Tab-separated table of C-alpha atoms in Angstrom:
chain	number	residue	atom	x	y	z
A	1	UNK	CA	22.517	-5.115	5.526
A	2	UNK	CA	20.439	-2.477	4.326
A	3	UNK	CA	21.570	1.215	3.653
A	4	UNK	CA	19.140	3.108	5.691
A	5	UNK	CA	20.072	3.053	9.311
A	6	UNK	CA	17.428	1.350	11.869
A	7	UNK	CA	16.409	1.324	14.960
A	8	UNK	CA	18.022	-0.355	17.968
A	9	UNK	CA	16.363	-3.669	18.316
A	10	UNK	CA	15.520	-4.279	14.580
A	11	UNK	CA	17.977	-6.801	12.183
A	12	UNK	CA	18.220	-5.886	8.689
A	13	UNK	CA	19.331	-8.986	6.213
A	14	UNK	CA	19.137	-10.007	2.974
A	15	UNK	CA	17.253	-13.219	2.006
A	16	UNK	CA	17.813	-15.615	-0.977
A	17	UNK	CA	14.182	-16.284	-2.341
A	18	UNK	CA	13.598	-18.318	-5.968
A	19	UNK	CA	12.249	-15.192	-7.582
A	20	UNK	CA	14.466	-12.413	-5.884
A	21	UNK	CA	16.838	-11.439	-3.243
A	22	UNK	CA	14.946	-9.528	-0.404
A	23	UNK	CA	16.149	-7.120	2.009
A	24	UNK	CA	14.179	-7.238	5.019
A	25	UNK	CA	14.383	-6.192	8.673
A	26	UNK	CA	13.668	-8.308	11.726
A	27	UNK	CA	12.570	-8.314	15.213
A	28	UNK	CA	11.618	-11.041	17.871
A	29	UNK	CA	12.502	-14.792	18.297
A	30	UNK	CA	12.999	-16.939	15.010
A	31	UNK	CA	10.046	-19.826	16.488
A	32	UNK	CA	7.760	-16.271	17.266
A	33	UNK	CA	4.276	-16.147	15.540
A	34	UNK	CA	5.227	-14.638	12.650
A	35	UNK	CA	3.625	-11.109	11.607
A	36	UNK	CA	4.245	-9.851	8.076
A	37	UNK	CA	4.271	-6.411	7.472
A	38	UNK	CA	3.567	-4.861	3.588
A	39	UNK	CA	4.601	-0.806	3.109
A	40	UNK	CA	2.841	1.338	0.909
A	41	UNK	CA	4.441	3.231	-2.388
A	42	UNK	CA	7.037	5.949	-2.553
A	43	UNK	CA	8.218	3.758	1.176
A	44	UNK	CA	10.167	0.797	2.218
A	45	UNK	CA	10.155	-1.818	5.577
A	46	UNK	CA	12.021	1.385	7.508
A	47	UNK	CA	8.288	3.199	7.430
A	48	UNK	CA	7.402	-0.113	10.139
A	49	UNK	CA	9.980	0.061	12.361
A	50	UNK	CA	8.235	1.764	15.673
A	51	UNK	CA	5.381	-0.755	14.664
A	52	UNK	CA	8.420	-3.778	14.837
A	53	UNK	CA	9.365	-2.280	18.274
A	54	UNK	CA	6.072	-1.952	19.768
A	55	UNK	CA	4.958	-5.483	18.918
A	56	UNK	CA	3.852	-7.855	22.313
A	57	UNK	CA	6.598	-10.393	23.083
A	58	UNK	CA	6.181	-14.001	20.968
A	59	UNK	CA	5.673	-12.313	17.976
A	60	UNK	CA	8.135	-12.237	15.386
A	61	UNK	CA	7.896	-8.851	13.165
A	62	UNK	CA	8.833	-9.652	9.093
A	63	UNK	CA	9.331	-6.519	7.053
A	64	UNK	CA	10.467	-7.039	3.601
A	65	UNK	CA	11.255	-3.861	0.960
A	66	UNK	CA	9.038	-5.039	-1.647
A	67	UNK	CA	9.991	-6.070	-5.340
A	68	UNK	CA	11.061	-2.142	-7.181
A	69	UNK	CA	12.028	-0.384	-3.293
A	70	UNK	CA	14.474	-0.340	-0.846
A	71	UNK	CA	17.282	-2.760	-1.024
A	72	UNK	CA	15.572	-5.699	-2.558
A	73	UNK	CA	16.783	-6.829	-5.637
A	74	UNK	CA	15.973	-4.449	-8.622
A	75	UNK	CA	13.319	-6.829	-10.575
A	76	UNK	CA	10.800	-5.700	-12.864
A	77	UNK	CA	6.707	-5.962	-11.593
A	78	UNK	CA	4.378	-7.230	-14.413
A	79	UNK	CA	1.648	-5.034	-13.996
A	80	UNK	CA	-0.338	-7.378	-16.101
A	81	UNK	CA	-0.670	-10.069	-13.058
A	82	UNK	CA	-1.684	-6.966	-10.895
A	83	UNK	CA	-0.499	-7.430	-7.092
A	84	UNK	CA	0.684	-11.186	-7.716
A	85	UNK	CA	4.154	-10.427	-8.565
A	86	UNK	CA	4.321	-8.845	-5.072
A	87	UNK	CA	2.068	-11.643	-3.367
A	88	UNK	CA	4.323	-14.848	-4.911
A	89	UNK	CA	7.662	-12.676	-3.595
A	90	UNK	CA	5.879	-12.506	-0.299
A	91	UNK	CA	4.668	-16.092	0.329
A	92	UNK	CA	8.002	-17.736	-1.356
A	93	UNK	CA	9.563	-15.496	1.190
A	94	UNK	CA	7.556	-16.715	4.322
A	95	UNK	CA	8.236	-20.385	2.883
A	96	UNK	CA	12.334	-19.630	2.282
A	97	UNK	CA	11.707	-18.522	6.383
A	98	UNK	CA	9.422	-21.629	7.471
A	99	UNK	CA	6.344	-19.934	7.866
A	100	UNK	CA	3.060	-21.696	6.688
A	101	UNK	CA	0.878	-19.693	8.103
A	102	UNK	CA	1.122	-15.967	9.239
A	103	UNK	CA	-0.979	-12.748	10.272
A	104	UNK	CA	-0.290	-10.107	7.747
A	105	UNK	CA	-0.338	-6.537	7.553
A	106	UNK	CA	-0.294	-3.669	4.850
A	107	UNK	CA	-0.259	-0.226	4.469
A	108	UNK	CA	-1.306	1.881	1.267
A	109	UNK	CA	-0.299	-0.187	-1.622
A	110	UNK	CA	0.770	-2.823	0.896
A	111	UNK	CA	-3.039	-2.714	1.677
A	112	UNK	CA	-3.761	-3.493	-2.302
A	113	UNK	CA	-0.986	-6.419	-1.831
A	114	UNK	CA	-2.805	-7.991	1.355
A	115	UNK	CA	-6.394	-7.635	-0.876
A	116	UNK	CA	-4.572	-9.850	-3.425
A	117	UNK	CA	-3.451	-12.249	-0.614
A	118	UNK	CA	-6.806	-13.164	0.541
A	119	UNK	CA	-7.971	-13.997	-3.057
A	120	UNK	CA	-4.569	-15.801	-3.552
A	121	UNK	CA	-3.515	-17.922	-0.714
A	122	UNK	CA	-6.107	-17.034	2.565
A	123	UNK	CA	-5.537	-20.875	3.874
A	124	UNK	CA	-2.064	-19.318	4.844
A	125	UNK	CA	-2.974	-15.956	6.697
A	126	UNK	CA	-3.820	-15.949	10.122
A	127	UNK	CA	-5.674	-12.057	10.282
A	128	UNK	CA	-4.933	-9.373	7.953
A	129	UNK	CA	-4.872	-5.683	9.006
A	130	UNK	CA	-5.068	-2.983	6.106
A	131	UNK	CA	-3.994	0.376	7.020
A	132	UNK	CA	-5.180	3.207	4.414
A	133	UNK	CA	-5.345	0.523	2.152
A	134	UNK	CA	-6.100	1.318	-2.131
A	135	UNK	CA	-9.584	0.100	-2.752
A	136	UNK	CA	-10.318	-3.678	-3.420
A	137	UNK	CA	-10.977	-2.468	-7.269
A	138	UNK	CA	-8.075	-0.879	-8.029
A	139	UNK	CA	-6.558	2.971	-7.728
A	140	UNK	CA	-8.490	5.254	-9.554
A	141	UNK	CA	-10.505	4.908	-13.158
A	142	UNK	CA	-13.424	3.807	-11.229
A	143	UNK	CA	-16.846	5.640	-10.895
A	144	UNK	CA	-19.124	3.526	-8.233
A	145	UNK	CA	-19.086	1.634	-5.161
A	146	UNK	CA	-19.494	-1.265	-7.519
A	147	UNK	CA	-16.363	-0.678	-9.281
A	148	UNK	CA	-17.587	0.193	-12.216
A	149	UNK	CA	-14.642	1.648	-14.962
A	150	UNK	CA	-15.207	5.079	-16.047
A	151	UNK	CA	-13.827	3.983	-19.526
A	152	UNK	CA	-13.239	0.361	-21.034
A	153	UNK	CA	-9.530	1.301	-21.157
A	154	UNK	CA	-9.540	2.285	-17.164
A	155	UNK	CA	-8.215	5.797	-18.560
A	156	UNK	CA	-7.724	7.540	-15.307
A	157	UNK	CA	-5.487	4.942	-13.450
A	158	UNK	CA	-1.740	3.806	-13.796
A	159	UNK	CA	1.202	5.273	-14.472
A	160	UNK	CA	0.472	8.282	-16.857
A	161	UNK	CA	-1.525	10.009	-13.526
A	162	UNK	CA	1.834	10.133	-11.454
A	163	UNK	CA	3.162	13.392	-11.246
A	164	UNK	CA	6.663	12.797	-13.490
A	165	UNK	CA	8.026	15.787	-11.300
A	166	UNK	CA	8.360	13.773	-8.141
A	167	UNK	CA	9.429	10.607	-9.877
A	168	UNK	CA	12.396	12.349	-11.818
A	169	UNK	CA	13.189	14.154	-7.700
A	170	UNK	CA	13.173	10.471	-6.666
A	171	UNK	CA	15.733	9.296	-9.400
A	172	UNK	CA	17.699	12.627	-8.368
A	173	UNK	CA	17.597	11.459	-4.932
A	174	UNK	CA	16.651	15.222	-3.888
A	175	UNK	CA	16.547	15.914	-0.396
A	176	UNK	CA	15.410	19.732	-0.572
A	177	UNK	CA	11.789	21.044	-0.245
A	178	UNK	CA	12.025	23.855	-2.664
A	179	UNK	CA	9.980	22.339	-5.134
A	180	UNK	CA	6.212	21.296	-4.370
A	181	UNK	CA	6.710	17.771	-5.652
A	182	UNK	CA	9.424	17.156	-3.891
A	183	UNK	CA	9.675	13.635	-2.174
A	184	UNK	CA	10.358	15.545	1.449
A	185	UNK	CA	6.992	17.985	1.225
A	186	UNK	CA	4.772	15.382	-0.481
A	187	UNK	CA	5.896	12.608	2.469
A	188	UNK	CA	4.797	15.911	5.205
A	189	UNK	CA	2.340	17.621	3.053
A	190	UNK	CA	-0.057	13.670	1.950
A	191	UNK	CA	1.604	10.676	4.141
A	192	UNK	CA	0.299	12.487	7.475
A	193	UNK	CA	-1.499	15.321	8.464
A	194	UNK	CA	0.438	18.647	8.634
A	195	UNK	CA	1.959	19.826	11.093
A	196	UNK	CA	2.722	16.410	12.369
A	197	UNK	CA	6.324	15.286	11.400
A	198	UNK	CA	7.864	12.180	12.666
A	199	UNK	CA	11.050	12.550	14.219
A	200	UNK	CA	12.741	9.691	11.843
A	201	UNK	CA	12.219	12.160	8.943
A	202	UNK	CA	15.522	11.736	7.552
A	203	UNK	CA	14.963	7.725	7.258
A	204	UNK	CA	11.959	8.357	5.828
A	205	UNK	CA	12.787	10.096	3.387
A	206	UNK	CA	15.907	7.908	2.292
A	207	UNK	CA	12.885	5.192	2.283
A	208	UNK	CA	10.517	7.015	-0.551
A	209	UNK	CA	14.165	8.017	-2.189
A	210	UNK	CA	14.842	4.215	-2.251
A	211	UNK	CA	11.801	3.189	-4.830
A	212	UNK	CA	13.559	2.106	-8.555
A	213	UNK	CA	12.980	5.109	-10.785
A	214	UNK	CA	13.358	4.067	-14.944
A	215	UNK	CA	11.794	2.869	-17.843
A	216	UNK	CA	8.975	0.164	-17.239
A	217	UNK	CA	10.275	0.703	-13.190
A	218	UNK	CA	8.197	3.275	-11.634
A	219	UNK	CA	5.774	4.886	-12.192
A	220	UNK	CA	5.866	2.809	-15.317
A	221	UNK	CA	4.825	3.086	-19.160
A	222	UNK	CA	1.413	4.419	-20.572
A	223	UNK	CA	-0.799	4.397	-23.335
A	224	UNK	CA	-2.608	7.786	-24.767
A	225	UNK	CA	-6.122	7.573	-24.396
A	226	UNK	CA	-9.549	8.915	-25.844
A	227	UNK	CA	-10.928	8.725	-23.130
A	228	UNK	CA	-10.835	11.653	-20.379
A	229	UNK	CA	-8.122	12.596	-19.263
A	230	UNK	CA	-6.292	10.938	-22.373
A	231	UNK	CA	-4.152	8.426	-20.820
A	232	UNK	CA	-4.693	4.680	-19.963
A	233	UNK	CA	-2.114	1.795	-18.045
A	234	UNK	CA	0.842	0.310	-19.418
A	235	UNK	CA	1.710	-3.205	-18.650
A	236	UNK	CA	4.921	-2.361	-16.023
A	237	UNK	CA	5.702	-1.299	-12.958
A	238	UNK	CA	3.853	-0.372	-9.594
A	239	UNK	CA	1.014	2.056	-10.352
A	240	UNK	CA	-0.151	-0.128	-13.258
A	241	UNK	CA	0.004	-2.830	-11.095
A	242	UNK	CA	-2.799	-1.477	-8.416
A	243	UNK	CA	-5.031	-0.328	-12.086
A	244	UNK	CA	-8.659	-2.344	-11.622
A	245	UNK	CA	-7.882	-2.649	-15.099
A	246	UNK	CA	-5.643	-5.730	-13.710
A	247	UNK	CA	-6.736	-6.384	-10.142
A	248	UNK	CA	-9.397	-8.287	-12.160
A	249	UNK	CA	-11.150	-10.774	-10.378
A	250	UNK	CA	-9.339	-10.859	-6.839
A	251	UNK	CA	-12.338	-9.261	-5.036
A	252	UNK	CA	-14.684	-12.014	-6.437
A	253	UNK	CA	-11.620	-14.791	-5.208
A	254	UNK	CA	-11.240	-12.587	-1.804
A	255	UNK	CA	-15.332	-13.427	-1.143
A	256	UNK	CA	-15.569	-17.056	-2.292
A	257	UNK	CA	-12.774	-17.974	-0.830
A	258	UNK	CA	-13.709	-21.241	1.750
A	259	UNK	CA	-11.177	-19.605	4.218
A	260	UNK	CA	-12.297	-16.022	5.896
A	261	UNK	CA	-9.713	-14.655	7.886
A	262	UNK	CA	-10.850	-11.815	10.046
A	263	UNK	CA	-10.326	-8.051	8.793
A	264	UNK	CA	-9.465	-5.290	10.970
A	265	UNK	CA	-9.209	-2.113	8.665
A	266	UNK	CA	-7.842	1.290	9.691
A	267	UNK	CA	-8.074	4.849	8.175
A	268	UNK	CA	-6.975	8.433	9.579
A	269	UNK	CA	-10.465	10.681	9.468
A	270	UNK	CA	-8.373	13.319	6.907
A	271	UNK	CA	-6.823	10.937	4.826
A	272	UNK	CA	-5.662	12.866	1.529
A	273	UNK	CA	-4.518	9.632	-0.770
A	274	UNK	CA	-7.256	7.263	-0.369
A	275	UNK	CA	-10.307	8.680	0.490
A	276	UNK	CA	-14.033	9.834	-1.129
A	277	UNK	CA	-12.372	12.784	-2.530
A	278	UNK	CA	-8.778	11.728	-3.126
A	279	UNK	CA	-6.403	14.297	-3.815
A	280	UNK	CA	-4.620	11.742	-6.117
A	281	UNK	CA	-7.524	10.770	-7.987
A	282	UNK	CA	-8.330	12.480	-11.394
A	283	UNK	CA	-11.973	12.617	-10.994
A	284	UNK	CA	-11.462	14.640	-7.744
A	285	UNK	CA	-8.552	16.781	-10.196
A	286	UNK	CA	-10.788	17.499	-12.726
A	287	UNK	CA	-13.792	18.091	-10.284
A	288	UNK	CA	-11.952	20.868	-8.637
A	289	UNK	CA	-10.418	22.143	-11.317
A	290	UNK	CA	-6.793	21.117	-11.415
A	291	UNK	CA	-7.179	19.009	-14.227
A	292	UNK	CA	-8.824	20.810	-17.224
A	293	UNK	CA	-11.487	19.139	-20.084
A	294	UNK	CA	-12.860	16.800	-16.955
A	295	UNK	CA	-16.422	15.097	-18.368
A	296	UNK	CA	-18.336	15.690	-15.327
A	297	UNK	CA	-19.630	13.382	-12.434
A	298	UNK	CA	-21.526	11.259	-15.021
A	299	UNK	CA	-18.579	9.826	-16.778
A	300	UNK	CA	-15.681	10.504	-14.412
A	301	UNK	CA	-16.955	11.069	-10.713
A	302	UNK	CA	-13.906	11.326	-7.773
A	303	UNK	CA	-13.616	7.581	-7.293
A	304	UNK	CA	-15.356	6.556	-3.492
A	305	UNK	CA	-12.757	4.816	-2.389
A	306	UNK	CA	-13.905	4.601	1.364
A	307	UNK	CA	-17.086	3.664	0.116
A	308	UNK	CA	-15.695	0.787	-1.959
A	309	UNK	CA	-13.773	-0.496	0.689
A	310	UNK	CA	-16.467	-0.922	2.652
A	311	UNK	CA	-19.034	-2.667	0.268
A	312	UNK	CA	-16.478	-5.243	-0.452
A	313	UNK	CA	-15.860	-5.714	3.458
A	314	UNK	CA	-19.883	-6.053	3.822
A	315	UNK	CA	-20.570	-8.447	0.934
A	316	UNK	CA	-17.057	-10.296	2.713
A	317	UNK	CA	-18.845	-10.299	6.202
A	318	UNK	CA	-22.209	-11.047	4.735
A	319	UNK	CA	-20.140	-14.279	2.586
A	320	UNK	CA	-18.725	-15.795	6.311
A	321	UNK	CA	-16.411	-13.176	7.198
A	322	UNK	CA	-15.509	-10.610	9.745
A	323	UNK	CA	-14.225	-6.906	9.541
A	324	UNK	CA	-13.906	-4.141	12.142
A	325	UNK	CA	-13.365	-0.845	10.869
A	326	UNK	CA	-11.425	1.781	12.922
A	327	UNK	CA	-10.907	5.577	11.963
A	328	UNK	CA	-8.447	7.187	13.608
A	329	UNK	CA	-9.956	11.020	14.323
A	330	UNK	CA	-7.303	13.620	13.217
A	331	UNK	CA	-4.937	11.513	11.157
A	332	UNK	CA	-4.117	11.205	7.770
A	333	UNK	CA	-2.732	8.675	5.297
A	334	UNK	CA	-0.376	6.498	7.693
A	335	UNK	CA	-2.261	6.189	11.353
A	336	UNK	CA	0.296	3.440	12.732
A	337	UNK	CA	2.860	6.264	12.679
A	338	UNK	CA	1.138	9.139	13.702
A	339	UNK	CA	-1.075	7.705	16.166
A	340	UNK	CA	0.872	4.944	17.047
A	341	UNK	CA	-0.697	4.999	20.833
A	342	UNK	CA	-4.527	4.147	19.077
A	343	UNK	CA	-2.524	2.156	16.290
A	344	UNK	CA	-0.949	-0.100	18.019
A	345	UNK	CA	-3.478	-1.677	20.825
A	346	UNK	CA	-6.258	-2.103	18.017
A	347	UNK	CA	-3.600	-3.697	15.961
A	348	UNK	CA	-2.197	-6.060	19.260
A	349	UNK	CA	-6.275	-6.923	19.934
A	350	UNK	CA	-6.545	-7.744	16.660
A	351	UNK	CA	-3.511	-10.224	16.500
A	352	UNK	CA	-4.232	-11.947	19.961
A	353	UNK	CA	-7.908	-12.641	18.716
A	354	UNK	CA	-6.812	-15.758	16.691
């Protein structure tokens, strides 16, 4: 059993894998067509339960809390491999269940996860859905639609961005909102758009309290940098681990890959994490002014994260793919929640066209 309450209807359980025990909740018949579903950072599987819960009937909803959240064993991620500490503790997990083949869905980070998938094992995934999903190339240090590094050491992305205000909340588990990084306003100030607040706030909250706060946990370590703005990845933990200083070559594995499956990709219109102008990007920081000494749009431009998103997604359909691309008109960072009535038909279609 987990420790955050869920919904009627949902089974939470903890499952024996070869690399780590996983908590992970449940809904719909064991022989169902099994839909795995990936949650974002600062989160855990209790940020899909409406999504569980709405799914059509034959469809059997699989939401793990992934390695370093929720009540999943407390393992370290080798930010070195990128995503593929998460992707191996995903697929051993469908095979502990019986599941060779599966549709797949990821939100956020979970979005970087299911990028790393499709390079990794496609043969196995049925569709994949990415909701607000990092770019293919890696959160932040990145200049182009290409995916070009601002600086040979990706300075820019990893751990050493993270506010360590709202990491050292997290370890506190603080529930307040008098501070402006604390886990409750940045959830209702960045995860939607304000003034929407979703009525499982309390859950929610217990969810982004639940990620393992420590020393090589998150955010993770860092190395100074002399490059702008003086700080480069580590090799631990979860924002290293979505650096394109080690997502490497999964976007040129996600294209040649001999099996396609078909993309849909969704994004809220005033989405404040991953978007063109990311408010959690340090080109966009040092472009408005938050972050002093900033180089200039030559050298460290807000990263176009939309924009990369949807070159890889082109080159994908122009390689024997397919993508639709959906955005979801006053919504922010998590549309499945607060849009769930646009969410959730697109994301049904989508399942049912396999």
């Amino acid at each position: 059993m987990g420790s955050i309450p869920t919904l009627p209807g949902l089974v939470s359980t903890m499952i024996e894998t070869p690399r780590l025990k996983m908590h992970v909740l449940l809904r719909g018949p064991s022989d169902g067509v099994p839909v795995l579903l990936i949650h974002g950072n600062a989160s855990s599987s209790t940020f899909w339960e409406e999504t569980m819960l709405a799914l059509p009937l034959g469809y059997r909803a699989i939401a793990p809390d992934l390695r370093g959240y929720g009540d999943t064993e407390d393992k370290l991620i080798d930010a070195t491999r990128g995503c593929m500490d998460w992707v191996n503790d995903l697929l051993d997990l469908m095979d502990v269940m019986g599941y060779a083949r599966f549709h797949v869905a990821g939100h956020s980070l979970g979005g970087s996860v299911v990028w790393a998938m499709l390079a990794a094992a496609p043969e196995r995934i049925l569709t994949a859905t990415v909701i607000a999903p990092g770019s293919p190339f890696g959160f932040g240090g990145t200049k182009d639609i290409q995916g070009t590094p601002c600086a040979p050491d990706f300075a820019g992305s990893g751990a050493g961005i993270v506010n360590p205000e709202f990491a050292r909340l997290i370890a506190e588990g603080y529930r307040g909102s008098e501070f402006q990084a604390a886990p409750r306003n940045v959830m209702n100030s960045f995860y939607w758009k304000p003034p929407f607040r979703h009525p499982r706030e309390e859950a929610l909250l217990s969810g982004v309290l639940s990620e393992k706060i420590g020393p090589n946990k998150y955010p993770g370590d860092a190395v100074p940098s002399p490059h702008w703005p003086g700080v480069a990845p580590g090799k631990w933990g979860p924002a290293n681990a979505i650096s394109p200083k080690y997502v490497g070559d999964s976007v040129q594995r996600m294209l040649t890959a001999p099996t396609k499956p078909p993309i849909l990709w969704v994004r809220g219109s005033d989405d404040p994490i991953v978007g063109d102008m990311s408010l959690f990007n340090m080109g966009t920081l040092g472009k408005l002014g938050v972050v002093p000494g900033w180089p200039g749009d030559e050298v460290h431009p807000p990263q176009p994260m939309v924009g990369q998103t949807r070159y890889v997604l082109e080159q994908y359909r122009a390689n024997g793919g397919s993508f639709r691309e959906e955005v979801i008109p006053d919504t922010g960072h998590s549309p499945h929640m607060e849009k769930p009535h646009i969410f959730d038909p697109l994301f049904h279609a989508h399942l049912q066209s396999v």
